[in-house]
Each structure stands twice: as C-alpha cells, then as structure tokens.
XYZ file of N, CA and C in Angstrom:
738
model
N -52.158 -77.937 -150.326
C -51.462 -79.198 -150.342
C -52.425 -80.331 -149.867
N -52.250 -81.490 -150.408
C -52.985 -82.720 -150.023
C -51.983 -83.698 -149.403
N -52.499 -84.672 -148.784
C -51.656 -85.736 -148.144
C -52.140 -87.128 -148.564
N -51.201 -87.919 -149.101
C -51.443 -89.289 -149.453
C -50.889 -90.213 -148.311
N -51.714 -91.106 -147.868
C -51.319 -92.034 -146.798
C -51.072 -93.444 -147.341
N -49.880 -93.978 -147.052
C -49.472 -95.300 -147.517
C -49.207 -96.237 -146.337
N -49.624 -97.429 -146.477
C -49.269 -98.472 -145.462
C -48.195 -99.344 -146.071
N -47.046 -99.346 -145.352
C -45.855 -100.105 -145.868
C -45.669 -101.337 -144.962
N -46.127 -102.494 -145.382
C -46.072 -103.659 -144.605
C -45.799 -104.850 -145.500
N -45.231 -105.893 -144.904
C -44.892 -107.113 -145.649
C -44.107 -108.056 -144.818
N -43.866 -109.351 -145.258
C -43.043 -110.239 -144.487
C -41.660 -109.750 -144.212
N -41.072 -109.129 -145.225
C -39.723 -108.503 -145.028
C -39.611 -107.160 -145.754
N -38.803 -106.250 -145.169
C -38.545 -105.008 -145.816
C -37.007 -104.756 -145.637
N -36.450 -103.951 -146.512
C -35.021 -103.552 -146.395
C -34.849 -102.183 -146.979
N -34.475 -101.239 -146.134
C -34.286 -99.803 -146.547
C -32.896 -99.373 -146.287
N -32.056 -99.755 -147.195
C -30.637 -99.399 -147.098
C -30.301 -98.006 -147.651
N -29.389 -97.294 -147.056
C -28.881 -96.059 -147.563
C -27.351 -95.978 -147.485
N -26.689 -97.032 -147.054
C -25.240 -97.025 -146.967
C -24.668 -98.394 -147.258
N -25.383 -99.276 -148.010
C -24.949 -100.626 -148.271
C -23.689 -100.593 -149.144
N -22.727 -101.378 -148.838
C -21.498 -101.462 -149.599
C -21.003 -102.891 -149.682
N -20.672 -103.328 -150.823
C -19.997 -104.613 -151.122
C -20.804 -105.766 -150.452
N -20.100 -106.471 -149.530
C -20.746 -107.691 -149.012
C -21.601 -107.466 -147.750
N -21.777 -106.233 -147.336
C -22.629 -105.957 -146.179
C -23.735 -105.044 -146.659
N -24.937 -105.559 -146.677
C -26.145 -104.811 -147.122
C -27.047 -104.514 -145.897
N -26.945 -103.347 -145.398
C -27.652 -102.975 -144.174
C -29.083 -102.488 -144.467
N -29.809 -102.242 -143.379
C -31.102 -101.595 -143.529
C -31.303 -100.592 -142.413
N -31.988 -99.539 -142.701
C -32.441 -98.640 -141.583
C -33.677 -99.282 -140.979
N -34.014 -98.757 -139.758
C -35.141 -99.320 -139.026
C -36.443 -98.653 -139.491
N -36.365 -97.644 -140.351
C -37.576 -96.979 -140.938
C -37.323 -96.825 -142.454
N -38.442 -96.748 -143.191
C -38.318 -96.575 -144.688
C -37.567 -95.259 -145.004
N -36.726 -95.391 -146.131
C -36.018 -94.230 -146.647
C -36.840 -93.477 -147.689
N -36.501 -92.241 -147.938
C -37.138 -91.497 -148.975
C -36.759 -92.106 -150.351
N -35.510 -92.550 -150.496
C -35.130 -93.133 -151.824
C -35.930 -94.388 -152.060
N -36.137 -95.206 -151.031
C -36.969 -96.431 -151.241
C -38.371 -96.159 -151.546
N -39.016 -95.164 -150.904
C -40.378 -94.842 -151.197
C -40.541 -94.189 -152.616
N -39.607 -93.340 -152.950
C -39.639 -92.764 -154.313
C -39.440 -93.904 -155.345
N -38.541 -94.797 -155.133
C -38.337 -95.892 -156.006
C -39.628 -96.731 -156.199
N -40.337 -97.019 -155.092
C -41.587 -97.717 -155.192
C -42.603 -97.014 -156.065
N -42.703 -95.736 -155.854
C -43.690 -94.891 -156.607
C -43.257 -94.867 -158.087
N -41.987 -94.652 -158.350
C -41.497 -94.540 -159.713
C -41.781 -95.855 -160.460
N -41.561 -97.052 -159.742
C -41.920 -98.273 -160.344
C -43.447 -98.419 -160.742
N -44.253 -97.961 -159.805
C -45.689 -98.097 -160.078
C -46.098 -97.203 -161.258
N -45.398 -96.061 -161.418
C -45.704 -95.139 -162.495
C -45.105 -95.577 -163.864
N -44.244 -96.616 -163.765
C -43.633 -97.164 -164.967
C -42.450 -96.414 -165.441
N -41.842 -95.689 -164.616
C -40.629 -94.910 -165.005
C -39.425 -95.799 -165.068
N -38.510 -95.546 -165.959
C -37.274 -96.232 -166.063
C -36.240 -95.658 -165.148
N -35.115 -96.274 -165.020
C -34.033 -95.752 -164.166
C -33.455 -94.412 -164.682
N -33.631 -94.202 -165.985
C -33.059 -92.962 -166.584
C -34.034 -91.829 -166.465
N -35.260 -92.068 -166.074
C -36.243 -91.001 -165.978
C -36.033 -90.142 -164.753
N -36.289 -88.852 -164.783
C -36.070 -88.024 -163.615
C -37.111 -88.316 -162.509
N -36.673 -88.042 -161.287
C -37.543 -88.347 -160.140
C -37.607 -87.099 -159.190
N -37.282 -85.971 -159.758
C -37.281 -84.683 -158.946
C -38.611 -84.412 -158.363
N -39.721 -84.618 -159.182
C -41.012 -84.265 -158.619
C -41.457 -85.139 -157.510
N -41.010 -86.387 -157.521
C -41.363 -87.333 -156.412
C -40.472 -87.102 -155.183
N -39.201 -86.767 -155.385
C -38.327 -86.546 -154.261
C -38.677 -85.265 -153.480
N -39.310 -84.331 -154.184
C -39.682 -83.046 -153.538
C -40.880 -83.141 -152.625
N -41.606 -84.274 -152.721
C -42.783 -84.422 -151.867
C -42.367 -84.471 -150.367
N -43.105 -83.811 -149.532
C -42.759 -83.898 -148.099
C -43.127 -85.279 -147.521
N -42.279 -85.793 -146.700
C -42.430 -87.197 -146.270
C -42.369 -87.214 -144.731
N -43.285 -87.992 -144.139
C -43.178 -88.341 -142.694
C -43.679 -89.804 -142.564
N -42.953 -90.535 -141.766
C -43.195 -92.008 -141.575
C -43.434 -92.288 -140.101
N -44.554 -92.938 -139.814
C -44.838 -93.328 -138.454
C -44.640 -94.857 -138.281
N -43.984 -95.172 -137.130
C -43.652 -96.579 -136.888
C -44.856 -97.269 -136.160
N -45.522 -98.052 -136.977
C -46.729 -98.824 -136.417
C -46.275 -100.051 -135.618
N -45.379 -100.724 -136.199
C -44.840 -102.079 -135.707
C -43.360 -102.197 -136.137
N -42.418 -102.044 -135.192
C -40.973 -101.931 -135.594
C -40.448 -103.147 -136.216
N -41.014 -104.358 -135.957
C -40.506 -105.602 -136.539
C -39.200 -105.998 -135.881
N -38.644 -107.071 -136.384
C -37.424 -107.682 -135.932
C -36.325 -107.519 -137.014
N -35.114 -107.186 -136.605
C -33.943 -107.136 -137.548
C -33.516 -108.519 -137.777
N -33.367 -108.921 -139.014
C -32.985 -110.280 -139.445
C -31.804 -110.192 -140.321
N -30.807 -111.044 -140.104
C -29.595 -111.134 -140.889
C -29.660 -112.369 -141.811
N -29.427 -112.190 -143.027
C -29.471 -113.299 -144.050
C -28.012 -113.479 -144.512
N -27.425 -114.653 -144.150
C -26.056 -114.905 -144.602
C -26.079 -115.636 -145.934
N -25.379 -115.110 -146.923
C -25.422 -115.702 -148.260
C -24.048 -116.023 -148.783
N -23.956 -117.088 -149.565
C -22.783 -117.541 -150.190
C -23.073 -118.179 -151.533
N -22.134 -118.056 -152.461
C -22.395 -118.457 -153.854
C -21.126 -118.957 -154.415
N -21.145 -120.121 -155.108
C -19.985 -120.665 -155.733
C -20.347 -121.151 -157.130
N -19.803 -120.500 -158.205
C -20.097 -120.951 -159.519
C -19.431 -122.341 -159.865
N -19.891 -122.974 -160.892
C -19.304 -124.265 -161.261
C -17.869 -124.060 -161.677
N -17.574 -122.971 -162.233
C -16.163 -122.689 -162.676
C -15.767 -121.306 -162.126
N -14.502 -121.112 -161.849
C -14.010 -119.870 -161.388
C -14.022 -119.726 -159.837
N -13.698 -118.524 -159.388
C -13.591 -118.290 -158.000
C -15.008 -118.127 -157.343
N -15.169 -118.477 -156.095
C -16.381 -118.288 -155.425
C -16.614 -116.821 -155.166
N -17.911 -116.491 -155.108
C -18.238 -115.134 -154.825
C -18.012 -114.735 -153.323
N -17.868 -113.501 -152.996
C -17.614 -113.191 -151.498
C -18.834 -113.529 -150.689
N -18.584 -113.864 -149.475
C -19.685 -114.078 -148.544
C -20.361 -112.762 -148.256
N -21.628 -112.780 -148.070
C -22.431 -111.528 -147.874
C -23.386 -111.666 -146.728
N -23.591 -110.535 -146.041
C -24.593 -110.442 -144.960
C -25.657 -109.370 -145.402
N -26.873 -109.813 -145.445
C -27.941 -108.954 -145.873
C -28.963 -108.838 -144.711
N -29.376 -107.590 -144.489
C -30.212 -107.334 -143.295
C -31.566 -106.910 -143.726
N -32.635 -107.414 -142.988
C -34.006 -107.087 -143.323
C -34.755 -106.787 -142.063
N -35.927 -106.115 -142.254
C -36.911 -105.972 -141.142
C -38.030 -106.974 -141.373
N -38.175 -107.851 -140.400
C -39.207 -108.851 -140.546
C -40.489 -108.457 -139.762
N -41.687 -108.562 -140.394
C -42.903 -108.309 -139.722
C -43.038 -106.905 -139.209
N -42.569 -105.984 -140.005
C -42.694 -104.536 -139.614
C -43.834 -103.926 -140.378
N -44.319 -102.758 -139.870
C -45.368 -102.004 -140.519
C -45.182 -100.451 -140.199
N -45.397 -99.700 -141.225
C -45.183 -98.274 -141.208
C -46.335 -97.516 -141.924
N -46.645 -96.336 -141.540
C -47.482 -95.489 -142.217
C -46.678 -94.263 -142.731
N -46.769 -94.087 -144.123
C -45.982 -93.035 -144.743
C -46.919 -91.991 -145.249
N -46.792 -90.725 -144.873
C -47.597 -89.613 -145.327
C -46.799 -88.691 -146.325
N -47.313 -88.604 -147.509
C -46.645 -87.741 -148.563
C -47.450 -86.528 -148.796
N -46.894 -85.340 -148.723
C -47.535 -84.084 -148.920
C -47.105 -83.458 -150.239
N -48.063 -83.013 -151.036
C -47.744 -82.347 -152.242
C -49.033 -81.923 -152.941
N -48.920 -81.625 -154.229
C -50.066 -81.242 -155.020
C -51.099 -82.316 -155.181
N -52.323 -81.881 -155.188
C -53.420 -82.899 -155.296
C -53.352 -83.679 -156.608
N -53.010 -83.000 -157.653
C -52.910 -83.646 -158.921
C -51.896 -84.728 -158.998
N -50.720 -84.414 -158.494
C -49.613 -85.422 -158.518
C -49.939 -86.603 -157.629
N -50.473 -86.329 -156.427
C -50.780 -87.432 -155.535
C -51.863 -88.321 -156.083
N -52.807 -87.802 -156.783
C -53.844 -88.590 -157.349
C -53.268 -89.491 -158.452
N -52.279 -88.996 -159.237
C -51.669 -89.856 -160.227
C -50.876 -90.940 -159.516
N -50.172 -90.613 -158.429
C -49.460 -91.640 -157.666
C -50.403 -92.706 -157.132
N -51.473 -92.222 -156.557
C -52.447 -93.195 -155.972
C -52.986 -94.096 -157.020
N -53.353 -93.611 -158.176
C -53.914 -94.459 -159.241
C -52.843 -95.471 -159.715
N -51.604 -95.034 -159.751
C -50.563 -95.918 -160.205
C -50.284 -97.057 -159.200
N -50.320 -96.671 -157.910
C -50.071 -97.667 -156.866
C -51.197 -98.720 -156.807
N -52.373 -98.307 -157.162
C -53.534 -99.217 -157.200
C -53.524 -100.134 -158.458
N -52.885 -99.671 -159.501
C -52.779 -100.494 -160.754
C -51.350 -100.198 -161.283
N -50.349 -100.786 -160.682
C -48.950 -100.503 -160.992
C -48.543 -101.088 -162.313
N -47.608 -100.373 -162.929
C -47.083 -100.871 -164.268
C -45.913 -101.837 -164.014
N -45.309 -101.773 -162.864
C -44.209 -102.651 -162.533
C -44.437 -103.214 -161.112
N -43.744 -104.304 -160.753
C -43.920 -104.858 -159.399
C -43.540 -103.855 -158.304
N -44.199 -103.899 -157.191
C -43.984 -103.085 -156.034
C -43.243 -103.874 -154.926
N -42.197 -103.258 -154.466
C -41.336 -103.898 -153.368
C -40.929 -102.866 -152.350
N -40.607 -103.414 -151.180
C -40.279 -102.570 -150.032
C -38.812 -102.538 -149.847
N -38.120 -101.737 -150.698
C -36.671 -101.550 -150.585
C -35.851 -102.439 -151.453
N -36.198 -103.722 -151.495
C -35.506 -104.687 -152.401
C -36.523 -105.565 -153.116
N -36.137 -106.031 -154.302
C -37.063 -106.819 -155.120
C -37.563 -108.114 -154.448
N -36.815 -108.566 -153.482
C -37.260 -109.823 -152.790
C -38.275 -109.484 -151.671
N -38.719 -108.264 -151.536
C -39.598 -107.844 -150.442
C -40.838 -107.228 -151.007
N -41.804 -108.104 -151.451
C -43.059 -107.523 -152.034
C -43.935 -106.858 -150.929
N -44.666 -105.866 -151.409
C -45.540 -105.082 -150.482
C -46.842 -105.801 -150.173
N -47.329 -105.730 -148.959
C -48.585 -106.246 -148.565
C -49.698 -105.309 -148.986
N -50.884 -105.817 -149.022
C -52.057 -104.949 -149.329
C -52.972 -104.834 -148.120
N -53.690 -103.719 -147.960
C -53.775 -102.501 -148.830
C -52.582 -101.686 -148.730
N -52.107 -101.071 -149.793
C -50.944 -100.187 -149.802
C -51.412 -98.728 -149.660
N -52.434 -98.284 -150.429
C -52.987 -96.955 -150.416
C -54.126 -96.844 -149.373
N -54.000 -95.892 -148.504
C -55.126 -95.602 -147.562
C -55.914 -94.382 -147.864
N -55.659 -93.821 -149.003
C -56.434 -92.668 -149.444
C -55.696 -91.313 -149.368
N -56.389 -90.295 -149.904
C -55.868 -88.953 -149.987
C -56.749 -87.985 -149.134
N -56.095 -87.155 -148.324
C -56.851 -86.108 -147.605
C -56.580 -84.793 -148.285
N -57.579 -84.324 -149.125
C -57.384 -83.119 -149.868
C -57.468 -81.880 -149.059
N -57.972 -81.990 -147.836
C -58.060 -80.784 -146.975
C -56.868 -80.646 -146.035
N -55.995 -81.596 -145.994
C -54.934 -81.602 -145.099
C -53.772 -80.701 -145.609
N -53.044 -80.092 -144.673
C -51.922 -79.257 -145.112
C -50.632 -79.583 -144.259
N -50.639 -80.672 -143.517
C -49.507 -81.083 -142.723
C -49.470 -82.548 -142.576
N -48.362 -83.116 -143.068
C -48.237 -84.611 -143.055
C -48.140 -85.093 -141.590
N -47.565 -84.376 -140.728
C -47.423 -84.791 -139.320
C -48.820 -84.791 -138.634
N -49.577 -83.764 -138.931
C -50.926 -83.745 -138.331
C -51.788 -84.954 -138.847
N -51.634 -85.378 -140.018
C -52.381 -86.504 -140.502
C -51.966 -87.797 -139.783
N -50.628 -87.954 -139.531
C -50.129 -89.101 -138.791
C -50.552 -89.070 -137.337
N -50.841 -87.901 -136.783
C -51.212 -87.846 -135.336
C -52.614 -88.342 -135.115
N -53.436 -88.473 -136.153
C -54.820 -88.909 -135.940
C -55.129 -90.180 -136.755
N -54.230 -90.635 -137.656
C -54.504 -91.858 -138.400
C -54.573 -93.091 -137.482
N -55.589 -93.930 -137.663
C -55.674 -95.136 -136.828
C -54.413 -95.972 -136.803
N -54.104 -96.620 -135.702
C -52.976 -97.480 -135.552
C -53.049 -98.625 -136.487
N -52.101 -98.829 -137.385
C -52.174 -99.804 -138.479
C -51.401 -101.069 -138.130
N -50.956 -101.293 -136.889
C -50.294 -102.526 -136.510
C -51.206 -103.729 -136.607
N -50.664 -104.894 -136.627
C -51.529 -106.131 -136.691
C -52.214 -106.307 -135.385
N -53.351 -107.024 -135.429
C -54.185 -107.217 -134.222
C -53.381 -107.919 -133.172
N -52.508 -108.939 -133.572
C -51.699 -109.632 -132.624
C -50.736 -108.670 -131.910
N -50.158 -107.747 -132.660
C -49.214 -106.836 -132.027
C -49.939 -105.854 -131.172
N -51.108 -105.395 -131.544
C -51.874 -104.469 -130.699
C -52.316 -105.081 -129.367
N -52.616 -106.402 -129.438
C -53.035 -107.064 -128.220
C -51.901 -107.181 -127.242
N -50.682 -107.349 -127.760
C -49.501 -107.435 -126.860
C -48.885 -106.124 -126.438
N -49.330 -105.030 -127.098
C -48.751 -103.720 -126.811
C -49.827 -102.688 -126.681
N -50.877 -103.060 -125.961
C -52.004 -102.155 -125.777
C -51.697 -100.878 -125.009
N -50.606 -100.956 -124.279
C -50.292 -99.781 -123.460
C -49.370 -98.753 -124.093
N -49.136 -98.858 -125.416
C -48.279 -97.971 -126.157
C -48.999 -96.590 -126.233
N -48.524 -95.600 -125.620
C -49.222 -94.312 -125.535
C -48.848 -93.409 -126.755
N -47.650 -93.627 -127.329
C -47.209 -92.726 -128.402
C -46.452 -93.509 -129.381
N -46.353 -93.053 -130.646
C -45.699 -93.718 -131.757
C -44.624 -92.746 -132.326
N -43.556 -93.375 -132.757
C -42.366 -92.526 -133.260
C -42.668 -92.148 -134.696
N -42.313 -90.972 -135.027
C -42.409 -90.419 -136.411
C -41.048 -89.958 -136.874
N -40.674 -90.294 -138.078
C -39.456 -89.821 -138.696
C -39.883 -88.966 -139.906
N -39.503 -87.676 -139.871
C -40.105 -86.766 -140.901
C -38.984 -85.852 -141.501
N -39.282 -85.316 -142.662
C -38.441 -84.311 -143.207
C -38.323 -83.178 -142.210
N -37.129 -82.737 -141.918
C -36.961 -81.621 -140.919
C -37.390 -80.276 -141.524
N -37.845 -79.452 -140.639
C -38.204 -78.094 -140.983
C -37.263 -77.106 -140.334
N -37.358 -75.884 -140.833
C -36.347 -74.873 -140.312
C -36.320 -74.761 -138.854
N -35.173 -74.760 -138.293
C -34.946 -74.531 -136.848
C -35.099 -75.839 -135.972
N -35.369 -76.989 -136.629
C -35.467 -78.217 -135.824
C -34.126 -78.957 -135.757
N -33.898 -79.485 -134.568
C -32.757 -80.303 -134.335
C -32.824 -81.611 -135.145
N -31.968 -81.921 -136.022
C -32.128 -82.974 -136.988
C -30.841 -83.832 -137.145
N -31.038 -84.978 -137.830
C -29.939 -85.818 -138.232
C -29.924 -85.856 -139.680
N -28.883 -86.389 -140.353
C -28.736 -86.372 -141.811
C -28.781 -87.779 -142.356
N -29.618 -88.064 -143.313
C -29.714 -89.403 -143.992
C -29.352 -89.202 -145.429
N -28.506 -90.031 -145.937
C -28.073 -89.923 -147.376
C -29.064 -90.711 -148.260
N -30.356 -90.252 -148.240
C -31.383 -91.010 -149.033
C -32.234 -90.143 -149.873
N -31.764 -88.916 -150.243
C -32.501 -88.059 -151.119
C -32.118 -88.384 -152.535
N -32.981 -89.044 -153.363
C -32.508 -89.532 -154.698
C -32.395 -88.383 -155.697
N -31.171 -88.379 -156.348
C -30.977 -87.417 -157.480
C -31.211 -88.144 -158.770
N -30.786 -89.457 -158.864
C -31.016 -90.230 -160.047
C -30.821 -91.674 -159.733
N -31.620 -92.517 -160.354
C -31.508 -93.981 -160.244
C -30.819 -94.549 -161.509
N -30.149 -93.770 -162.272
C -29.486 -94.222 -163.552
C -28.611 -95.406 -163.275
N -28.686 -96.364 -164.230
C -27.845 -97.545 -164.113
C -26.359 -97.215 -164.233
N -26.067 -96.051 -164.860
C -24.675 -95.688 -164.912
C -24.074 -95.103 -163.687
N -24.914 -94.900 -162.649
C -24.451 -94.417 -161.378
C -25.576 -93.771 -160.588
N -26.102 -94.400 -159.637
C -27.161 -93.832 -158.807
C -26.467 -92.773 -157.879
N -27.196 -91.683 -157.670
C -26.691 -90.623 -156.836
C -27.704 -90.119 -155.844
N -27.232 -89.834 -154.630
C -28.138 -89.364 -153.579
C -27.511 -88.132 -152.889
N -28.388 -87.343 -152.332
C -28.055 -86.203 -151.469
C -28.438 -86.473 -150.065
N -27.958 -85.714 -149.196
C -28.284 -85.820 -147.791
C -29.627 -85.135 -147.480
N -30.426 -85.739 -146.570
C -31.797 -85.192 -146.252
C -31.754 -84.955 -144.716
N -32.109 -83.753 -144.288
C -32.301 -83.521 -142.839
C -33.575 -84.195 -142.355
N -33.398 -84.974 -141.278
C -34.566 -85.748 -140.703
C -34.655 -85.426 -139.257
N -35.930 -85.366 -138.792
C -36.221 -85.102 -137.336
C -37.058 -86.332 -136.834
N -36.819 -86.635 -135.572
C -37.574 -87.681 -134.972
C -38.496 -87.103 -133.955
N -39.790 -87.498 -133.949
C -40.811 -86.938 -133.118
C -41.622 -88.115 -132.519
N -42.486 -87.770 -131.562
C -43.471 -88.739 -131.099
C -44.852 -88.105 -131.163
N -45.870 -88.895 -131.567
C -47.240 -88.386 -131.637
C -48.052 -89.367 -130.749
N -49.177 -88.843 -130.270
C -50.032 -89.784 -129.519
C -50.543 -90.904 -130.310
N -50.701 -92.066 -129.713
C -51.253 -93.246 -130.357
C -52.755 -93.082 -130.374
N -53.412 -92.858 -131.539
C -54.907 -92.655 -131.507
C -55.708 -93.777 -130.905
N -55.135 -94.986 -130.921
C -55.849 -96.203 -130.469
C -55.390 -96.653 -129.099
N -54.596 -95.822 -128.389
C -54.080 -96.228 -127.077
C -55.181 -96.474 -126.074
N -55.043 -97.519 -125.289
C -55.957 -97.780 -124.210
C -55.530 -96.901 -123.004
N -56.392 -95.922 -122.683
C -56.074 -94.962 -121.633
C -55.901 -95.668 -120.333
N -56.552 -96.785 -120.049
C -56.402 -97.461 -118.762
C -55.092 -98.169 -118.623
N -54.415 -98.564 -119.798
C -53.172 -99.305 -119.763
C -52.002 -98.424 -120.062
N -52.232 -97.265 -120.634
C -51.162 -96.455 -121.165
C -50.242 -95.988 -120.041
N -49.017 -95.752 -120.393
C -48.029 -95.286 -119.403
C -48.124 -93.771 -119.132
N -47.056 -93.101 -118.935
C -46.986 -91.677 -118.705
C -47.604 -90.925 -119.825
N -48.577 -89.985 -119.532
C -49.144 -89.231 -120.621
C -48.199 -88.483 -121.446
N -48.385 -88.461 -122.743
C -47.467 -87.847 -123.630
C -47.534 -86.300 -123.462
N -48.606 -85.786 -122.926
C -48.791 -84.378 -122.743
C -47.752 -83.804 -121.702
N -47.189 -84.648 -120.869
C -46.316 -84.214 -119.854
C -44.946 -83.797 -120.447
N -44.681 -84.200 -121.723
C -43.405 -83.851 -122.343
C -43.507 -82.561 -123.086
N -42.413 -81.816 -123.285
C -42.456 -80.514 -124.042
C -42.805 -80.801 -125.422
N -43.688 -79.900 -125.967
C -44.220 -80.054 -127.322
C -43.555 -79.144 -128.304
N -43.565 -79.484 -129.590
C -43.272 -78.632 -130.687
C -44.304 -78.914 -131.772
N -44.398 -78.041 -132.782
C -45.393 -78.187 -133.834
C -45.243 -79.534 -134.520
N -46.354 -80.282 -134.568
C -46.328 -81.530 -135.294
C -45.977 -82.749 -134.425
N -45.656 -82.592 -133.190
C -45.353 -83.833 -132.349
C -44.515 -83.466 -131.203
N -43.949 -84.508 -130.514
C -43.097 -84.348 -129.365
C -41.705 -84.777 -129.712
N -40.693 -83.927 -129.643
C -39.343 -84.435 -129.987
C -38.875 -85.568 -129.152
N -38.142 -86.538 -129.669
C -37.601 -87.613 -128.982
C -36.386 -87.003 -128.118
N -36.300 -87.303 -126.827
C -35.274 -86.756 -126.021
C -33.855 -87.125 -126.656
N -32.878 -86.201 -126.618
C -31.581 -86.471 -127.113
C -30.863 -87.434 -126.210
N -30.190 -88.390 -126.847
C -29.528 -89.506 -126.074
C -28.051 -89.143 -125.858
N -27.646 -89.281 -124.597
C -26.249 -89.026 -124.182
C -25.610 -90.395 -123.874
N -24.730 -90.946 -124.718
C -24.166 -92.253 -124.467
C -23.239 -92.284 -123.268
N -22.819 -91.157 -122.811
C -21.969 -91.064 -121.624
C -22.637 -90.574 -120.362
N -23.920 -90.507 -120.451
C -24.703 -89.982 -119.355
C -24.579 -90.823 -118.074
N -24.305 -92.114 -118.254
C -24.191 -93.022 -117.022
C -22.997 -92.701 -116.179
N -22.019 -91.879 -116.711
C -20.799 -91.571 -115.988
C -21.066 -90.403 -115.022
N -22.150 -89.633 -115.204
C -22.410 -88.479 -114.314
C -22.930 -88.876 -112.909
C-alpha cells in the first residue's frame, strides 16, 4: 500500500453530510464523500460514473487549523412568483487539514496526476469553496499506514496560527475505524453521485490524537505520552455530558 497526502485549505470549506432543505450544515472535518467528489472531479468523472474504487481508499484526516464556523444567511425573491425559502448555510473559514489516502500505488499516482492537472474545477465540499494550493503533498510508496504518515507529517497550519498556538502538543485525527475500535458513524460513504438520486452509506469513524511534529517542547502542555495509547495514535477521551452531576 502507498499513501497520498493532501492539504485541504482555502478561505472557506463546507463538508455537509446531513444538509436538508433550508439548513445546510457542515462537519468540522472533511467528509469522505467530499474528498471522493473532489478526486472524481479532478479525474473528469461524471455524476453517473462509479466511485467504488475511490470510496474504498482508506482515509485519515488530521486537523491542522480548525478554523471558525461561519453562518451565511441567504434570501432570494424572483421578479414574479413566490419568494424562495430563507436558508442558513454553514462554512468553515480559514481552516486547514491534512488528508492521507491509502491504497494501491497505481491508483494513487493517477489521482495525484489528476489533482495536479484537473479536468474540472476543484472545490472543498461546495462549488463556492475553491481549494488553495498546494493541494498534493506527494506519495509515500513505502508507507503502509495512513495514521503513521499523519503522525510524522509537518504541521501544515499557517505561520500566523502556529505563532499563536506554539504550545499545541498534539493534533486530532479523524480516521476510518478499524476492527475493535470504539467509533462513531458518519453518513458520508458515497455509493453514487447520480443526479437521479445521490446515495450514501454509513462509515465507522474513530477520533485519535497524534503528537504534533512541530510542537515547541518548551511551551507544550502535558506530554501526550502520559495518555493511554493504541495503534496509530491516542484515543480522544470519551465525553460524558452528565459528568458534572457526579
């Protein structure tokens, strides 16, 4: 297996997996359906073309810079007829992520070539969100674990963000869950992007933390080594919303 590393950054991003009607939400991290759509667009595939080979790639995303959640209130009124419903659309502003895709070397090299010379525009979740450059950070042909690649990849946040957060000792990773891992379910596994009806399946996802390779040891907080480890990173502690009552 090889691993392709992508940098997902731009003025705005929107990664929805449950948007309905007048409320268009976004997740705080990129979805698999959004990344597969980005790659399919670069390859020049139509909505009717299959995406099974892309969806089967193993995915892990590291949060470099979480950005700010932004709400865009929209209204529209035609010259004739009834006005359109008011809508609220949510975006991530000034966010940055590293996405590691694991799969066959041949497929990843075709994807990398397409992303460097795309046949269609590239956008981060929605067409109004163009991707910043550089997008491709290269392929590691010797790697066999997407999580391991993210544990050593340089911190890709902006210099301004790094200067203000030099004490960040670890970074969050959202990855395809493996057997036996405590996970959550995201409805973002693309089955088809067909115009006649897009369909998605649920994907088991696990949240981990990995050491920040660029952390300033003199400013960093509690060492990440003090937390219990599992293969590929440190699990994020489970949150109990009623814990304050104890």
